[in-house]
XYZ file of C-alpha atoms in Angstrom:
194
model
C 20.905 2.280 -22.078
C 20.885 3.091 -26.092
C 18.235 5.134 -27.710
C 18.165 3.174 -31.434
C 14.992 2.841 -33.690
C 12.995 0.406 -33.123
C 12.277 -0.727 -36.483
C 16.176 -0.733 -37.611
C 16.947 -2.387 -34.141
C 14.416 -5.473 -34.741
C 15.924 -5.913 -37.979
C 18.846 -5.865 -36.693
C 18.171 -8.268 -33.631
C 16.426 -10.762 -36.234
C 20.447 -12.291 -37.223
C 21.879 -11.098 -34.021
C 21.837 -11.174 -30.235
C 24.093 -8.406 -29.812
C 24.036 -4.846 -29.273
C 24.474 -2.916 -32.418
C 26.774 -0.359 -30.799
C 28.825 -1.993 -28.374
C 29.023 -5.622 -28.898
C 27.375 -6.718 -25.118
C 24.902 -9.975 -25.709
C 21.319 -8.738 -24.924
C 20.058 -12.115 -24.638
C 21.333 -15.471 -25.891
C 18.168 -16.440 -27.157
C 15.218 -14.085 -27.556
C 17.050 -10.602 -27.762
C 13.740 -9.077 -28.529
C 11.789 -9.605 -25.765
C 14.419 -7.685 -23.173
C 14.221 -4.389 -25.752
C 11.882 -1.803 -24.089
C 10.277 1.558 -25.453
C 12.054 4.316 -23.966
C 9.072 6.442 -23.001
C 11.295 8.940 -20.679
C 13.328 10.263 -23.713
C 10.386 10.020 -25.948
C 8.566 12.208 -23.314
C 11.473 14.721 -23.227
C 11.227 15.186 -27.112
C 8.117 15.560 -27.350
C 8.100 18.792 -24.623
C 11.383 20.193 -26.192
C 9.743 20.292 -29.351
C 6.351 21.806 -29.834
C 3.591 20.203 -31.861
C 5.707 17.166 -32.877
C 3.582 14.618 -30.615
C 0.123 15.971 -32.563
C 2.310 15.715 -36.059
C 3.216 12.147 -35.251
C -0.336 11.057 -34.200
C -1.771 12.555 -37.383
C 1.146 10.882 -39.762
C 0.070 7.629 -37.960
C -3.866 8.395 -38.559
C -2.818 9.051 -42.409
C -0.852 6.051 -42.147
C -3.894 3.406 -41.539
C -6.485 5.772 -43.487
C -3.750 5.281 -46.403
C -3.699 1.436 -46.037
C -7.315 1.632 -45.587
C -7.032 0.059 -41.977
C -9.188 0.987 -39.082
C -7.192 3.786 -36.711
C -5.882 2.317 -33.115
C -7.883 3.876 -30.267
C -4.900 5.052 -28.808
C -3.918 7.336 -31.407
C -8.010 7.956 -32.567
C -7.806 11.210 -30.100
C -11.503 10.710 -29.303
C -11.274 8.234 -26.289
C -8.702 10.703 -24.338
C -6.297 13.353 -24.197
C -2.953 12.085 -25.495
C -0.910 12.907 -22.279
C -3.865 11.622 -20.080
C -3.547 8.321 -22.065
C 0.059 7.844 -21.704
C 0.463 9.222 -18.138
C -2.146 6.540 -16.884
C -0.372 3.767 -18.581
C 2.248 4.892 -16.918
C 1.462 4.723 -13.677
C 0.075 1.510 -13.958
C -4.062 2.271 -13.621
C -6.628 1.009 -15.412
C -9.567 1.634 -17.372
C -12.999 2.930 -15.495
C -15.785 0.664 -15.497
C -17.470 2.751 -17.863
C -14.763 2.360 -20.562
C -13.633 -1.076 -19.651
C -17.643 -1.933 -20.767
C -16.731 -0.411 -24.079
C -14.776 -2.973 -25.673
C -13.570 -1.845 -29.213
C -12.800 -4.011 -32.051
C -9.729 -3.432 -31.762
C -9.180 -4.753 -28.568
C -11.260 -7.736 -29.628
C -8.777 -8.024 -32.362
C -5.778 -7.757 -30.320
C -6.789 -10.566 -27.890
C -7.574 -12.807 -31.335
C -3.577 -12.067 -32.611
C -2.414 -12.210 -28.882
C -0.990 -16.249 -29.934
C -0.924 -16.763 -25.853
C 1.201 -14.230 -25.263
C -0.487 -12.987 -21.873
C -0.381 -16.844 -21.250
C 1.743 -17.832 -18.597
C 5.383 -18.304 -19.869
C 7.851 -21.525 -19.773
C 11.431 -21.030 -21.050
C 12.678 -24.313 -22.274
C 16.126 -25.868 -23.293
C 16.105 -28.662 -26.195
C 19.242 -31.164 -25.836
C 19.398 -33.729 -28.718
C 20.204 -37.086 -27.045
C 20.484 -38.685 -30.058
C 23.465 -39.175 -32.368
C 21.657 -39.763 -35.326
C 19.704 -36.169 -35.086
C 21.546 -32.892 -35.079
C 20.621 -30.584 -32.632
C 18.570 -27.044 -32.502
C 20.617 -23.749 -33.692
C 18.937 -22.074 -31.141
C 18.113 -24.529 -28.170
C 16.368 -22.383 -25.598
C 12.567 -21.331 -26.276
C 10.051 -19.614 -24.570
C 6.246 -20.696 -25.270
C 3.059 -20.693 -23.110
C 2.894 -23.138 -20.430
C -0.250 -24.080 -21.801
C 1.595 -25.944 -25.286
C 1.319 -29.537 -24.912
C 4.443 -32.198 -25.758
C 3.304 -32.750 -29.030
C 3.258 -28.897 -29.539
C 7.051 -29.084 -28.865
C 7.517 -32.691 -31.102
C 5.671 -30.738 -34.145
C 8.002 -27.636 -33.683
C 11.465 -29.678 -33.370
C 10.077 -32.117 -36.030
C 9.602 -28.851 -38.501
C 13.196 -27.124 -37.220
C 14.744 -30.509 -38.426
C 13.052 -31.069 -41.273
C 12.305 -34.625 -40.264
C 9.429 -36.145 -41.951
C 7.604 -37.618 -38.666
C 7.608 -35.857 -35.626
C 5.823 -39.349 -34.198
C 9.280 -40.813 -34.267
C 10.720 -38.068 -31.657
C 10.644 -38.571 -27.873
C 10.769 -35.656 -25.522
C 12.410 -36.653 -22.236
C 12.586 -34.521 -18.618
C 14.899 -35.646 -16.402
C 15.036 -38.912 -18.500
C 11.401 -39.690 -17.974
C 9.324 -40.069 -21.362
C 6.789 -37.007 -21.550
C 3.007 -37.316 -22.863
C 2.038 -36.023 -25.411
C -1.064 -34.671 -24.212
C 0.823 -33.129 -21.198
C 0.935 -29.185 -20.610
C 4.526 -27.664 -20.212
C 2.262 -26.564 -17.137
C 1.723 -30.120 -15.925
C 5.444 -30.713 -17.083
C 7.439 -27.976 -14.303
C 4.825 -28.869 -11.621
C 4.842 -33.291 -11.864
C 8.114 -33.938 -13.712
C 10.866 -30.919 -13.003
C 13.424 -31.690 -10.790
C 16.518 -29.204 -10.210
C 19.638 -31.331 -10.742
C-alpha cells in the first residue's frame, strides 16, 4: 500500500495503469476503480496533529462558498459531529429513521449524477471479428447490467469513429445479440463459459 494524492494519482492513472512508484499494473483496464481512500492514515494525521481536521473542513466550506456552490452535508458540521460521522461510516451503519426521512438536496443530487453507478455491474470484453474494423484500445469495459446492445453498438460505433453504428453486430458466443436486450438478459440467456 502507497499513500499518494488523490488528485495527482487520478491524473496520473488517466494515461496509465501503473503504479506511479513501483511500476506493478493496478488494473489492466479501469485502474481507478481499485484506488481506495486511505482513511486509517488519514485518521492517524488528523490525531497527531491538532486542529488540522477542523482547518480542512473549513478550507473545504470556503471552497464551495467561494465557487458559490451549496456546502456537502458531510462537511456542513450541523448534521453531526465530524468523528461521529466518519466512525459510523466506518463501521458500516446507517442513517436513523429520523434522518434517513430528511433527504437533502444534495443527496437528491447525488442519486441524479449517480449515471447507474449503484446499478448492478457487468465487465465486458470487445473482440473485433472483423478484418475490415480495427479493434478497441482498451477492450474490456465495465457498465451497468442494465445498458442494452445498442448501448454497446452506439459506444463502439463512437470509439471507431464509424459513421453507423446500425452496420455493427454484437455477437456472444457467436449468437447475434438484440438490440433491445439488457447485458442483464445477456449473462443470464446467452453466456456460456467456454
Amino acid at each position: 500500500l502507497l499513500s499518494v494524492c488523490r488528485s495527482c494519482l487520478v491524473k496520473y492513472l488517466e494515461e496509465n495503469n501503473t503504479c506511479p512508484t513501483c511500476r506493478i499494473v493496478i488494473h489492466q483496464s479501469h485502474p481507478l476503480q481499485y484506488i481506495g481512500h486511505d482513511r486509517t492514515m488519514q485518521d492517524i494525521v488528523y490525531k497527531l496533529v491538532p486542529g488540522l481536521q477542523e482547518a480542512e473542513m473549513k478550507k473545504q466550506r470556503e471552497f464551495y462558498h467561494k465557487l458559490g456552490m451549496e456546502v456537502p452535508g458531510d462537511i456542513k458540521g450541523e448534521t453531526c459531529s465530524t468523528k461521529q460521522h466518519l466512525d459510523s461510516h466506518r463501521n458500516g451503519e446507517t442513517k436513523t429513521d429520523e434522518n434517513s426521512n430528511k433527504e437533502t438536496s444534495e443527496e437528491k443530487q447525488e442519486e441524479d449524477n449517480d449515471y447507474h453507478r449503484s446499478d448492478e455491474q457487468v465487465s465486458i470484453c470487445l473482440e473485433c471479428n472483423s478484418s475490415k474494423l480495427r479493434g478497441l484500445k482498451r477492450k474490456w469495459i465495465r457498465c451497468s447490467a442494465q445498458a442494452t446492445v445498442l448501448h454497446l453498438k452506439k459506444f463502439i460505433a463512437k470509439k471507431l469513429n464509424l459513421s453507423s453504428f446500425n452496420e455493427l453486430d454484437i455477437l456472444c458466443n457467436e449468437e447475434i445479440l438484440g438490440k433491445d436486450h439488457t447485458l442483464k438478459f445477456v449473462v443470464v440467456t446467452r453466456w456460456r463459459f467456454k
